mmCIF file of C-alpha atoms and ligand atoms in Angstrom:
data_model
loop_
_atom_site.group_PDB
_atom_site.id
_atom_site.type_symbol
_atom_site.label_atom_id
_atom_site.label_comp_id
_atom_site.label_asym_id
_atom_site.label_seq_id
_atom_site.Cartn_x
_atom_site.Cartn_y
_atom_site.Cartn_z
ATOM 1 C CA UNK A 1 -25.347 29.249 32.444
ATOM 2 C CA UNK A 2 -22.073 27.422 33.531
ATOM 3 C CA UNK A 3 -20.860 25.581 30.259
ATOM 4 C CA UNK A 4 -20.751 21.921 32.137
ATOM 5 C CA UNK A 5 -24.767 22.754 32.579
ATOM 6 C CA UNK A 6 -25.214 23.739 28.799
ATOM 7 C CA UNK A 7 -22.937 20.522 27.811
ATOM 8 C CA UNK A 8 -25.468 18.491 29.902
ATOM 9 C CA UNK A 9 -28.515 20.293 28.540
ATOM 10 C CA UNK A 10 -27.079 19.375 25.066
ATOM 11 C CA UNK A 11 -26.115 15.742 25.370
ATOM 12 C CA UNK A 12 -30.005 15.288 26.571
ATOM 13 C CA UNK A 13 -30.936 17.084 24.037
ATOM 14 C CA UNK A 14 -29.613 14.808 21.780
ATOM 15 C CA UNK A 15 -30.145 11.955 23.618
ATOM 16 C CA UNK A 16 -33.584 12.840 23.401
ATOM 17 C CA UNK A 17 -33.273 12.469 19.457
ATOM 18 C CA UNK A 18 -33.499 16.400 18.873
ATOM 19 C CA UNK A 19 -31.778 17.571 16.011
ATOM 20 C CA UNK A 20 -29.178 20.354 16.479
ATOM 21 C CA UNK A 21 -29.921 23.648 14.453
ATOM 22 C CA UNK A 22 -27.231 26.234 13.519
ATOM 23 C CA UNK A 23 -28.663 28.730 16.115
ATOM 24 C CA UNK A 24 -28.489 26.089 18.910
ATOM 25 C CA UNK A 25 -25.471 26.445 21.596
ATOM 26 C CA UNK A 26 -22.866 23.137 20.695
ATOM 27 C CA UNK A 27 -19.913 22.387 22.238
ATOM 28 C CA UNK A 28 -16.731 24.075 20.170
ATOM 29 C CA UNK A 29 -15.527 20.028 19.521
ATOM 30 C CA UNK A 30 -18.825 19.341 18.103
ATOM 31 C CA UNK A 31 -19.136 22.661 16.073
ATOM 32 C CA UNK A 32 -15.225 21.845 14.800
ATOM 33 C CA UNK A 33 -15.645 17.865 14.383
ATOM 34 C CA UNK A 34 -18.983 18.792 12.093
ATOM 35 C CA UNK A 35 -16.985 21.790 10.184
ATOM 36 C CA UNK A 36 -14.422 18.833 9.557
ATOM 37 C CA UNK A 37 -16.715 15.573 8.568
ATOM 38 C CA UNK A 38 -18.870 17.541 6.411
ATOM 39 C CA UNK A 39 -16.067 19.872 4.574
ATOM 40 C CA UNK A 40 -14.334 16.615 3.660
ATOM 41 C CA UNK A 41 -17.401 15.125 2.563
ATOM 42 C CA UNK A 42 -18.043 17.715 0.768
ATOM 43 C CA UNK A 43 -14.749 18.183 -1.061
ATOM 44 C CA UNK A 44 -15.217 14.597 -1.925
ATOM 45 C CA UNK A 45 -18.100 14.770 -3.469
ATOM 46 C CA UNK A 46 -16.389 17.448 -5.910
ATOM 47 C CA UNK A 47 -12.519 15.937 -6.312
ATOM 48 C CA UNK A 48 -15.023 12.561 -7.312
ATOM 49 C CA UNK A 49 -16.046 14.208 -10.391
ATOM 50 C CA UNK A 50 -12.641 14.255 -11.712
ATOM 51 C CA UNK A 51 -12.005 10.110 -12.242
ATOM 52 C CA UNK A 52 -15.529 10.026 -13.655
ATOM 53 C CA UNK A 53 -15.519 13.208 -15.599
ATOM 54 C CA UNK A 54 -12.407 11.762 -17.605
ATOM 55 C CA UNK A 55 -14.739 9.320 -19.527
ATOM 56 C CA UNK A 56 -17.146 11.810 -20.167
ATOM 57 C CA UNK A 57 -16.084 12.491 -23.755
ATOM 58 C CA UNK A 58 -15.006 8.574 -24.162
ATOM 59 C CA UNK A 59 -18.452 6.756 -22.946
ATOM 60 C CA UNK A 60 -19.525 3.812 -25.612
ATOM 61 C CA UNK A 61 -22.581 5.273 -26.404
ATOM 62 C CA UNK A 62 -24.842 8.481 -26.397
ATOM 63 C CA UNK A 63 -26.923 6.957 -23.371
ATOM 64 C CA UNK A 64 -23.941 6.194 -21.194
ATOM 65 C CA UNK A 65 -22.829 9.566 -21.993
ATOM 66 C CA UNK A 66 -26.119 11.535 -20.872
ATOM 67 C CA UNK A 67 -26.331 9.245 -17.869
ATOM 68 C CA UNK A 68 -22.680 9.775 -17.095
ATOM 69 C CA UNK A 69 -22.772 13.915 -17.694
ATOM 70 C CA UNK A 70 -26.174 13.461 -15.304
ATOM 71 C CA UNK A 71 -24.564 11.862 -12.305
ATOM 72 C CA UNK A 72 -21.160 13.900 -12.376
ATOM 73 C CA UNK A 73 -23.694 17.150 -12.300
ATOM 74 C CA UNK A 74 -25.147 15.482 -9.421
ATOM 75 C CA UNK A 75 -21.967 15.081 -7.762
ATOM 76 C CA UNK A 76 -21.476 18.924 -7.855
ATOM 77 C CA UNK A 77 -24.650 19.810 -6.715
ATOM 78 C CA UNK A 78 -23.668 17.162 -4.046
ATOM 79 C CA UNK A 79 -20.463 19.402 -2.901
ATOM 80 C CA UNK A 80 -22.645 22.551 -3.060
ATOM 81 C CA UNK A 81 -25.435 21.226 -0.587
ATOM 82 C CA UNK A 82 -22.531 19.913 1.824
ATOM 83 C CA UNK A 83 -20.418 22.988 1.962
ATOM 84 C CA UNK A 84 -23.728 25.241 2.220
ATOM 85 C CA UNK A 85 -24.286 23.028 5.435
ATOM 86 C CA UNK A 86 -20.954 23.555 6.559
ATOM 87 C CA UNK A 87 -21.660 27.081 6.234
ATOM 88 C CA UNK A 88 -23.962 27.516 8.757
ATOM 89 C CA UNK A 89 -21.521 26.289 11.373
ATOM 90 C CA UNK A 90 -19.813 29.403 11.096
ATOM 91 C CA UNK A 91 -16.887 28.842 8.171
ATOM 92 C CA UNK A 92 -17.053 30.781 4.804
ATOM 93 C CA UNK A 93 -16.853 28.915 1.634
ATOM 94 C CA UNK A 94 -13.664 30.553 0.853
ATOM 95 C CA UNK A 95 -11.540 29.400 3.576
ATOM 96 C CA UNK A 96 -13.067 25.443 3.187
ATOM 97 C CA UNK A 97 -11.954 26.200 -0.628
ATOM 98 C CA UNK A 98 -8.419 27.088 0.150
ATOM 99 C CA UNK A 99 -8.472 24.378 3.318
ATOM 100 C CA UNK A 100 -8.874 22.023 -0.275
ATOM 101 C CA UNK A 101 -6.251 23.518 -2.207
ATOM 102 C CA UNK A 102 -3.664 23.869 0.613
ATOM 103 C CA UNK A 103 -3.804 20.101 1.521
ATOM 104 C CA UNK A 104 -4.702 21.282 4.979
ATOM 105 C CA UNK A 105 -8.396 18.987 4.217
ATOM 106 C CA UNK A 106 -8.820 15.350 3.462
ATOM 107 C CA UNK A 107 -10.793 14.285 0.931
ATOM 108 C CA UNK A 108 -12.063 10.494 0.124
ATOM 109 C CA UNK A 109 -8.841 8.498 -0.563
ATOM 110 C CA UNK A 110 -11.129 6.571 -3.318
ATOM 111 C CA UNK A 111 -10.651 9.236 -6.061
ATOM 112 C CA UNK A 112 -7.061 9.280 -5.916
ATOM 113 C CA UNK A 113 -7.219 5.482 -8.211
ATOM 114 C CA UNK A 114 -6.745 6.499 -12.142
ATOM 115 C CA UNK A 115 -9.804 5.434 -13.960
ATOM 116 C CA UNK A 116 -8.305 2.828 -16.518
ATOM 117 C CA UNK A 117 -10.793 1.951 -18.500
ATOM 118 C CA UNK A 118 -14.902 2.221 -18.774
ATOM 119 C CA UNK A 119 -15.639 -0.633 -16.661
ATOM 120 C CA UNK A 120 -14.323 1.499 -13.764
ATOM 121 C CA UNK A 121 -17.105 4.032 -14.362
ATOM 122 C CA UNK A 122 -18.892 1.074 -13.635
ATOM 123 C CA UNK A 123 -17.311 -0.300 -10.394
ATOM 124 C CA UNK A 124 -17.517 3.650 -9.102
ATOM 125 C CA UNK A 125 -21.278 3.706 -9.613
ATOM 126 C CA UNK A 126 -21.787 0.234 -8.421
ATOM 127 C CA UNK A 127 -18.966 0.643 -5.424
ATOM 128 C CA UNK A 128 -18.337 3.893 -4.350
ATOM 129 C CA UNK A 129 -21.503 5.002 -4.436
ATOM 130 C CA UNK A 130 -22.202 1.857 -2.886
ATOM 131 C CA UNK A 131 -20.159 2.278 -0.250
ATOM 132 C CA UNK A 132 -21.154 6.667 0.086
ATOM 133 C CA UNK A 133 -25.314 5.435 0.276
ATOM 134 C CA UNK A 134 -24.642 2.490 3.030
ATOM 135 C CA UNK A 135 -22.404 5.682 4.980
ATOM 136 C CA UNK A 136 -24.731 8.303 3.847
ATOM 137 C CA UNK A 137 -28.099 6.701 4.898
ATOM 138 C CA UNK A 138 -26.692 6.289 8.177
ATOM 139 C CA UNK A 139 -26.322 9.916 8.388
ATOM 140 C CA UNK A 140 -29.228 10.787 7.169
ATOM 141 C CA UNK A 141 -30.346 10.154 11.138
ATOM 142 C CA UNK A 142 -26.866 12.395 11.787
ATOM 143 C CA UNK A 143 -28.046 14.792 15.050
ATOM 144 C CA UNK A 144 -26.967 18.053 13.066
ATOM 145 C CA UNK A 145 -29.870 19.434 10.771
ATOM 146 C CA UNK A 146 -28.873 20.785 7.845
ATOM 147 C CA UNK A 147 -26.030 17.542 7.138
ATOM 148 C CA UNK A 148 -29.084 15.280 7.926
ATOM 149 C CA UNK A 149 -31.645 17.050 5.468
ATOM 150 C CA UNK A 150 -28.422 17.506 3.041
ATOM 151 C CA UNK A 151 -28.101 13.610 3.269
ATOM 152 C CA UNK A 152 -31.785 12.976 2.715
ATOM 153 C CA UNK A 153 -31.672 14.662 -0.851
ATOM 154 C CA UNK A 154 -28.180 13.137 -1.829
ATOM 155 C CA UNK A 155 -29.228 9.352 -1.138
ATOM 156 C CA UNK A 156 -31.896 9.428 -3.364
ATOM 157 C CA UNK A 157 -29.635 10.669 -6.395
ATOM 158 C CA UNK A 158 -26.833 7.817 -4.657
ATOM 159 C CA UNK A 159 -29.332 5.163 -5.651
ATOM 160 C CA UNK A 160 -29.594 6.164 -9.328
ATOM 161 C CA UNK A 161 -25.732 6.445 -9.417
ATOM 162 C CA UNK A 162 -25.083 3.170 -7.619
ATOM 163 C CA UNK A 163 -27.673 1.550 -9.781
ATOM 164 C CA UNK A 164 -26.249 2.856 -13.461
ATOM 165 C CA UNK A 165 -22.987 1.525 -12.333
ATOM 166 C CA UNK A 166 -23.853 -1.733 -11.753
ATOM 167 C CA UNK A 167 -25.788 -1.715 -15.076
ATOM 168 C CA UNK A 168 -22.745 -1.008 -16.754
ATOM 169 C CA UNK A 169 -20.711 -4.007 -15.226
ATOM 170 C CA UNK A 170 -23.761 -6.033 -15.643
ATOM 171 C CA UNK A 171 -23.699 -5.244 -19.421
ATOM 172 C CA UNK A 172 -20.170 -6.167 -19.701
ATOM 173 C CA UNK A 173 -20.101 -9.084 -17.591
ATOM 174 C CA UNK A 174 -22.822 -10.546 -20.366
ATOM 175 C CA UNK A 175 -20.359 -8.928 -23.162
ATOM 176 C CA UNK A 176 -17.573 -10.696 -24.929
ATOM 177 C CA UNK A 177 -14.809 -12.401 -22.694
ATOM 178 C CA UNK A 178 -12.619 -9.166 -23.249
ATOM 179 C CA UNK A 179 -15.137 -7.475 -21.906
ATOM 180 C CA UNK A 180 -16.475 -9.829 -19.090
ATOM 181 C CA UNK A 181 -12.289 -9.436 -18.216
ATOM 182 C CA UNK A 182 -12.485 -5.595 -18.190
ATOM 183 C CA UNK A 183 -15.529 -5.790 -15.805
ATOM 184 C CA UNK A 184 -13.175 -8.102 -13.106
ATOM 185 C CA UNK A 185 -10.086 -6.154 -13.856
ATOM 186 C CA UNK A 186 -12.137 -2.844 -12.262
ATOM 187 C CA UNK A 187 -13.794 -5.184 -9.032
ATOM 188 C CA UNK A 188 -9.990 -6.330 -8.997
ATOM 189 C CA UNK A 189 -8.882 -3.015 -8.642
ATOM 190 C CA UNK A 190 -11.721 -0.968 -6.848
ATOM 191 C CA UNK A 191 -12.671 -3.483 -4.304
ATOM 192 C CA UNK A 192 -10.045 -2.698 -1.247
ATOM 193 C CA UNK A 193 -9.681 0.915 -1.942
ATOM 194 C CA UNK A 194 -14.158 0.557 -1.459
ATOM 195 C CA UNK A 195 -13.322 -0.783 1.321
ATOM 196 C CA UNK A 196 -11.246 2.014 2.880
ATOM 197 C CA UNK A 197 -13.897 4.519 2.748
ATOM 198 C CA UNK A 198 -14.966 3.279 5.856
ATOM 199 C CA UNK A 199 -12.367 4.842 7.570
ATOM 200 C CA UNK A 200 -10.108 2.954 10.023
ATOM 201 C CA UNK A 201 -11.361 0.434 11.930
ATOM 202 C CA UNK A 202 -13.069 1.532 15.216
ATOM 203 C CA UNK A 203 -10.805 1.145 17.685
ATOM 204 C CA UNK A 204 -7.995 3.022 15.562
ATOM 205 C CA UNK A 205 -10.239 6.163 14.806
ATOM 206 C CA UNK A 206 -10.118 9.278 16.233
ATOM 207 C CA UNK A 207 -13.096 10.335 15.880
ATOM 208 C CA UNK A 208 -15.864 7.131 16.347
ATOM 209 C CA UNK A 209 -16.376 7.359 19.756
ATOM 210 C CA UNK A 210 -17.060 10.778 20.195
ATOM 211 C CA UNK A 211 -19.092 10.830 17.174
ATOM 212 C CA UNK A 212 -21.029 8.441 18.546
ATOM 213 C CA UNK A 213 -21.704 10.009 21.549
ATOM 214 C CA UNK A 214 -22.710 13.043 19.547
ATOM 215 C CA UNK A 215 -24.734 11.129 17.383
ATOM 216 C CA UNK A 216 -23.165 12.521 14.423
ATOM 217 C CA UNK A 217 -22.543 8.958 13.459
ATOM 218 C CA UNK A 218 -25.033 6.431 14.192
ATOM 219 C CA UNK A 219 -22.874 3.325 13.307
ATOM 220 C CA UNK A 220 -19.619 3.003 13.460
ATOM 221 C CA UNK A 221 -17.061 2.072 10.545
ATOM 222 C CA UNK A 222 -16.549 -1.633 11.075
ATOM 223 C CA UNK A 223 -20.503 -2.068 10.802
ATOM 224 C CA UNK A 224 -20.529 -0.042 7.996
ATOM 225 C CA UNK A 225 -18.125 -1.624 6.256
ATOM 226 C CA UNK A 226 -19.146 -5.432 7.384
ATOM 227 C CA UNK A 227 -22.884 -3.904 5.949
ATOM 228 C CA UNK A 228 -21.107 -3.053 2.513
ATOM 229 C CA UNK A 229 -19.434 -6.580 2.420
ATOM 230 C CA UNK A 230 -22.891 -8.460 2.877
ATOM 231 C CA UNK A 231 -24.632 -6.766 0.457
ATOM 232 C CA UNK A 232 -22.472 -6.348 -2.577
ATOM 233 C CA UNK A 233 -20.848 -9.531 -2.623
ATOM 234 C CA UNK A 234 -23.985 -11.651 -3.825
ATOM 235 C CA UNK A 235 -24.308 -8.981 -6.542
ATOM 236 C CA UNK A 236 -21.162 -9.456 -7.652
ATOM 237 C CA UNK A 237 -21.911 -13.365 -7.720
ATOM 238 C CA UNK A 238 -25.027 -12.638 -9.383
ATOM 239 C CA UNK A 239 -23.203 -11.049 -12.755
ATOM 240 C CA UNK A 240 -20.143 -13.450 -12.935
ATOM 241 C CA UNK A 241 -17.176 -11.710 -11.044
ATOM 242 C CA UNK A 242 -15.249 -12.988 -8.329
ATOM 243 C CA UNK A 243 -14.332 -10.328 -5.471
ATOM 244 C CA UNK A 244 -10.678 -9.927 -4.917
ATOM 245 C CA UNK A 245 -10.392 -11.621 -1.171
ATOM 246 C CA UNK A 246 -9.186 -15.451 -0.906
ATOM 247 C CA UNK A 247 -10.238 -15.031 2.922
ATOM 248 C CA UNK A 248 -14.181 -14.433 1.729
ATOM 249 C CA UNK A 249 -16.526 -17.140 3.319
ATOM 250 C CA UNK A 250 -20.053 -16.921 4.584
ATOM 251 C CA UNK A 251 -20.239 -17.727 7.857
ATOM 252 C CA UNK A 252 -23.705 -19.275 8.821
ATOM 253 C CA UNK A 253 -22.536 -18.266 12.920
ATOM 254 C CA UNK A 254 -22.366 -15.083 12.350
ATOM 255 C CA UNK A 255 -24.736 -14.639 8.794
ATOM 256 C CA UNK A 256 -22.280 -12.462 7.566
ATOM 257 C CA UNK A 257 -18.923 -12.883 5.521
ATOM 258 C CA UNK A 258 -15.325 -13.248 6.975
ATOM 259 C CA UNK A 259 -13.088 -11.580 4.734
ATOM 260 C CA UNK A 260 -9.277 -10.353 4.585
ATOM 261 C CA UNK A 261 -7.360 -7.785 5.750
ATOM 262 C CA UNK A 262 -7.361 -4.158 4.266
ATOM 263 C CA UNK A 263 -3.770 -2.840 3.303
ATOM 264 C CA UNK A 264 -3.614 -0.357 6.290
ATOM 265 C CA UNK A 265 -0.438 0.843 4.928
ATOM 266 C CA UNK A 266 -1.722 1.952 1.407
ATOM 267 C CA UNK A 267 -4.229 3.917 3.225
ATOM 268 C CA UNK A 268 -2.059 6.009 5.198
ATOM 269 C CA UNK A 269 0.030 6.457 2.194
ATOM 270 C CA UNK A 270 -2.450 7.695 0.164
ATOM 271 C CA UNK A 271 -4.002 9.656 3.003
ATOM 272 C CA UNK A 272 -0.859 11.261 3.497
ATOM 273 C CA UNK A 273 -0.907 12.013 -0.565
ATOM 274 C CA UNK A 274 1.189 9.212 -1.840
ATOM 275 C CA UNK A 275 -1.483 7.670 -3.687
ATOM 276 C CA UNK A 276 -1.469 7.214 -7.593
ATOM 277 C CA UNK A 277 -3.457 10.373 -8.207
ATOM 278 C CA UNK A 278 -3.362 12.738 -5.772
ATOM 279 C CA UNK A 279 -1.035 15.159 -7.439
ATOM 280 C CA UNK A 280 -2.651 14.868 -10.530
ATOM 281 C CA UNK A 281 -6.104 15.546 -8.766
ATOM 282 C CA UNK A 282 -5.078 18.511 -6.519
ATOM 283 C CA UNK A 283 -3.323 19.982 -9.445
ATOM 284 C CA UNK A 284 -6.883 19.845 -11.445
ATOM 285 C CA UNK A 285 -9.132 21.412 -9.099
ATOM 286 C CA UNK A 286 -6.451 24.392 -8.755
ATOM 287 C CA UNK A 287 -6.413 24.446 -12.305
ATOM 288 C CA UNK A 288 -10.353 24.753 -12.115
ATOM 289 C CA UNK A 289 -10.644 27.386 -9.303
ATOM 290 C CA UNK A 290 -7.999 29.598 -10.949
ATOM 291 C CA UNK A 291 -9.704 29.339 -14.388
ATOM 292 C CA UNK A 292 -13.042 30.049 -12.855
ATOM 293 C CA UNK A 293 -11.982 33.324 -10.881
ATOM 294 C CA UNK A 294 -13.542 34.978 -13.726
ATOM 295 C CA UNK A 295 -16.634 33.729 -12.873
ATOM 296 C CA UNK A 296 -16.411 34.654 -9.073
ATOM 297 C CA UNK A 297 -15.639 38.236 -9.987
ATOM 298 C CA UNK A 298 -18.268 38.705 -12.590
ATOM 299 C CA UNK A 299 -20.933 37.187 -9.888
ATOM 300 C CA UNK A 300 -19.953 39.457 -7.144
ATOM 301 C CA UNK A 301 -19.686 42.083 -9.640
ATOM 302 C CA UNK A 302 -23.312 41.911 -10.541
ATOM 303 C CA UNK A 303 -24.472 41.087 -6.647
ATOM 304 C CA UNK A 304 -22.540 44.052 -5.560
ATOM 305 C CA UNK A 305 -23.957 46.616 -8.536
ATOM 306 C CA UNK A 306 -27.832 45.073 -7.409
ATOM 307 C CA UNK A 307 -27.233 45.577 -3.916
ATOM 308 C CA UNK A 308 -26.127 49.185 -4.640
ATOM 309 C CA UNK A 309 -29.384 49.384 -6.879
ATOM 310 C CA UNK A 310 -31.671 48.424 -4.554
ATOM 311 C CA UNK A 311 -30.206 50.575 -1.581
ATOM 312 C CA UNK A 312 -30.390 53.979 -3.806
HETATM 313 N N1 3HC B 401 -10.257 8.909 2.881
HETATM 314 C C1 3HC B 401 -9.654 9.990 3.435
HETATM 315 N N2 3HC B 401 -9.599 10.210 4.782
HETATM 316 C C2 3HC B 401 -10.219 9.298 5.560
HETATM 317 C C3 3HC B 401 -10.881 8.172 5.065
HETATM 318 C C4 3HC B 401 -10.880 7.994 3.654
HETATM 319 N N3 3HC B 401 -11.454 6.951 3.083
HETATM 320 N N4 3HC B 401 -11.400 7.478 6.111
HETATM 321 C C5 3HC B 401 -11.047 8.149 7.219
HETATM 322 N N5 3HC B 401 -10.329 9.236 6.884
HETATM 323 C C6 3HC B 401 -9.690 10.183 7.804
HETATM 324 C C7 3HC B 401 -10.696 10.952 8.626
HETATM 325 O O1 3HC B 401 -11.112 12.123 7.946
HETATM 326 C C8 3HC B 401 -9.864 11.269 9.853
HETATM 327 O O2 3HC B 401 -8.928 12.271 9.521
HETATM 328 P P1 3HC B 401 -9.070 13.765 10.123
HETATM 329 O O3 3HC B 401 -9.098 13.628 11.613
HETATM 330 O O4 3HC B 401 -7.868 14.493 9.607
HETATM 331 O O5 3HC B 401 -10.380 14.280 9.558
HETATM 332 C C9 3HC B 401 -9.016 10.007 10.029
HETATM 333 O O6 3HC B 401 -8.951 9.409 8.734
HETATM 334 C C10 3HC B 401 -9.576 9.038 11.049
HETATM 335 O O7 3HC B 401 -10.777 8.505 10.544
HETATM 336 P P2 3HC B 401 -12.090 8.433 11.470
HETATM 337 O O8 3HC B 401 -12.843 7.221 11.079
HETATM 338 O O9 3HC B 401 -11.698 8.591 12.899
HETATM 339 O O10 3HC B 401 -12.816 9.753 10.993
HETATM 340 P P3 3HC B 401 -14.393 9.998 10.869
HETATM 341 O O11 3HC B 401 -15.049 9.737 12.181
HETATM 342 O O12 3HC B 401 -14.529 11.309 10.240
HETATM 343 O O13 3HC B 401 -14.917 8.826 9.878
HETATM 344 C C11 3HC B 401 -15.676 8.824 7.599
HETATM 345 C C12 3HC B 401 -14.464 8.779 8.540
HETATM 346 C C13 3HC B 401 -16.479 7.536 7.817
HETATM 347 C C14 3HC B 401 -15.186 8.917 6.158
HETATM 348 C C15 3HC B 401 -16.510 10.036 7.982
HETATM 349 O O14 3HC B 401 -15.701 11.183 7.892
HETATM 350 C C16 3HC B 401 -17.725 10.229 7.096
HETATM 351 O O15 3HC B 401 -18.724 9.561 7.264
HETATM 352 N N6 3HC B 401 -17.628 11.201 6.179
HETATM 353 C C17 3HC B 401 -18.800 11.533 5.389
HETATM 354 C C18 3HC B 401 -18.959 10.598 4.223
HETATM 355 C C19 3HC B 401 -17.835 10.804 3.226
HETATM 356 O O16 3HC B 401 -17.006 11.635 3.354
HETATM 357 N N7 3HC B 401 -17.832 9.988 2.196
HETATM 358 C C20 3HC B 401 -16.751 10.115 1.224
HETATM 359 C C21 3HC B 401 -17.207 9.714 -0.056
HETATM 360 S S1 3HC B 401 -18.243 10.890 -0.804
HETATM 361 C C22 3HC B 401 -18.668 10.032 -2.177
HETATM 362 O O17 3HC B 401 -18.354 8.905 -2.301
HETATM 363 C C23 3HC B 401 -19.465 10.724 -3.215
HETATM 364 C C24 3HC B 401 -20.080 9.735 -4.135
HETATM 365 O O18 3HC B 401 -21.254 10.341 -4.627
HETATM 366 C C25 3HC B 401 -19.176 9.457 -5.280
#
């Protein structure tokens, strides 16, 4: 069938709200843009562990700790759902590994901030995963069928996340004014770079519109991010702290909030790998797949000797 026929056939197809399955003919630029969006998503999910994983041994109490330990295992599992589903587009695991390690991928510029102090295990909970369910429910309706069913299973451990973290700046917020000052210090410093997870504003991305016309996004980033805005700003209100933007009004036109401008040029920079961490975090997840090369062996070891066991 001429390809301009099966590019037709698909574009009804998902038109027609029909979810794309890995044995289904796609156009190569859908196939690649997928391969890309989910990889970095996935890589994300396990470069986040790092920030939150360095409080791990210093949480205030037992309970933060277990809840802590509890969502950074999520966050793996996260990364292991995402890359299986980038798997079935036709990429092994090891080449979106090295893709990682190279630099050749992005990941989320969010975890290249340092972690400070504990209220920013707080503001990630309450803001990054904030930001990831308000992104990630939208693609739960994504047109490709193993990301969407990935998605549906990561937003309901994105809630417990997001909620935990706003417990914690809740409980501070109500603490001593040393602590009630750590909680705005973390919205001081998390707020814009939660904002830039978005991705570039719509008419400077790449990728929107013909993500859109795939359905692979269902929103774009602008609404996304104007969504975010409306939502978390009351809840910051609601515990004391003051969010970070002199421009912030509610407009009673428009029922949502006018706000500032997002430091475009930070973004690129850190993007690019200029940000405060990025070294530091590449450097620990090479670190992590050298030291666990061990593992890898010994597992393909064993697969390898039960294969052979079960041919004889
Ligand atoms: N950090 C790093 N790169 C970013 C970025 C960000 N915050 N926002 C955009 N980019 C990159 C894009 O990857 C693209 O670069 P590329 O062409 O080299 O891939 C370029 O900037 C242009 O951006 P576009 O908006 O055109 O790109 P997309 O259409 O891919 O939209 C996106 C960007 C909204 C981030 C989209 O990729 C997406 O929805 N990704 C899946 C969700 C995701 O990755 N979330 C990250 C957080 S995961 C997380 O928070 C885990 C939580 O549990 C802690």
């Amino acid at each position: 069938m001429p390809e301009k026929k099966q590019e037709a056939l698909f574009q009804q197809a998902v038109d027609g709200e029909q979810k794309v399955e890995p044995r289904d003919w796609m156009p190569e630029g859908y196939r690649k843009n997928l391969i890309r969006q989910i990889s970095q998503h996935a890589h994300s999910e396990v470069v986040g562990m790092l920030p939150e994983g360095n409080w791990i041994t210093r949480a205030p109490s037992l309970h933060r700790k277990t809840i802590l330990l509890a969502k950074v295992q999520d966050e793996a599992g996260h990364g292991l759902y995402l890359y299986s589903a980038a798997e079935t587009l036709g990429i092994g695991r090891d080449e979106l590994i090295d893709q990682l390690l190279s630099g050749k991928a992005k990941y989320s510029s969010i975890f290249n901030y340092p972690t400070l102090t504990w209220a920013d295990i707080g503001a990630i909970g309450w803001l990054v995963d904030g930001a990831a369910i308000i992104n990630q429910v939208m693609l739960t309706r994504t047109s490709y069928g193993p990301y969407s069913r990935a998605m549906v299973r990561i937003c309901k451990e994105e809630s417990f996340h997001n909620r935990q973290g706003y417990d914690i700046l809740m409980t501070l917020s109500k603490g001593t004014p040393e602590q009630k000052a750590m909680a705005q210090d973390a919205l001081d410093r998390w707020w814009w770079p939660s904002l830039m997870m978005f991705g570039p504003s719509d008419k400077d991305s790449p990728h929107s519109a013909q993500s859109m016309q795939w359905k692979i996004k269902r929103q774009g980033n602008d609404e996304l991010r104007q969504v975010f805005i409306d939502r978390t700003v009351p809840q910051a209100e609601f515990i004391g702290l003051k969010v970070p933007d002199p421009k912030l009004k509610w407009n009673e036109q428009t029922q949502h909030y006018d706000w500032g401008e997002i430091n475009w040029e930070e973004f690129n920079q850190v993007i690019k790998g200029n940000g405060p961490c990025n070294a530091e975090r590449m450097a620990a997840r090479r670190k992590a797949h050298d030291d666990g090369a061990w593992v890898r062996e010994a597992a393909l070891a064993h697969a390898e000797k039960k294969n052979k066991r079960n041919a004889a």
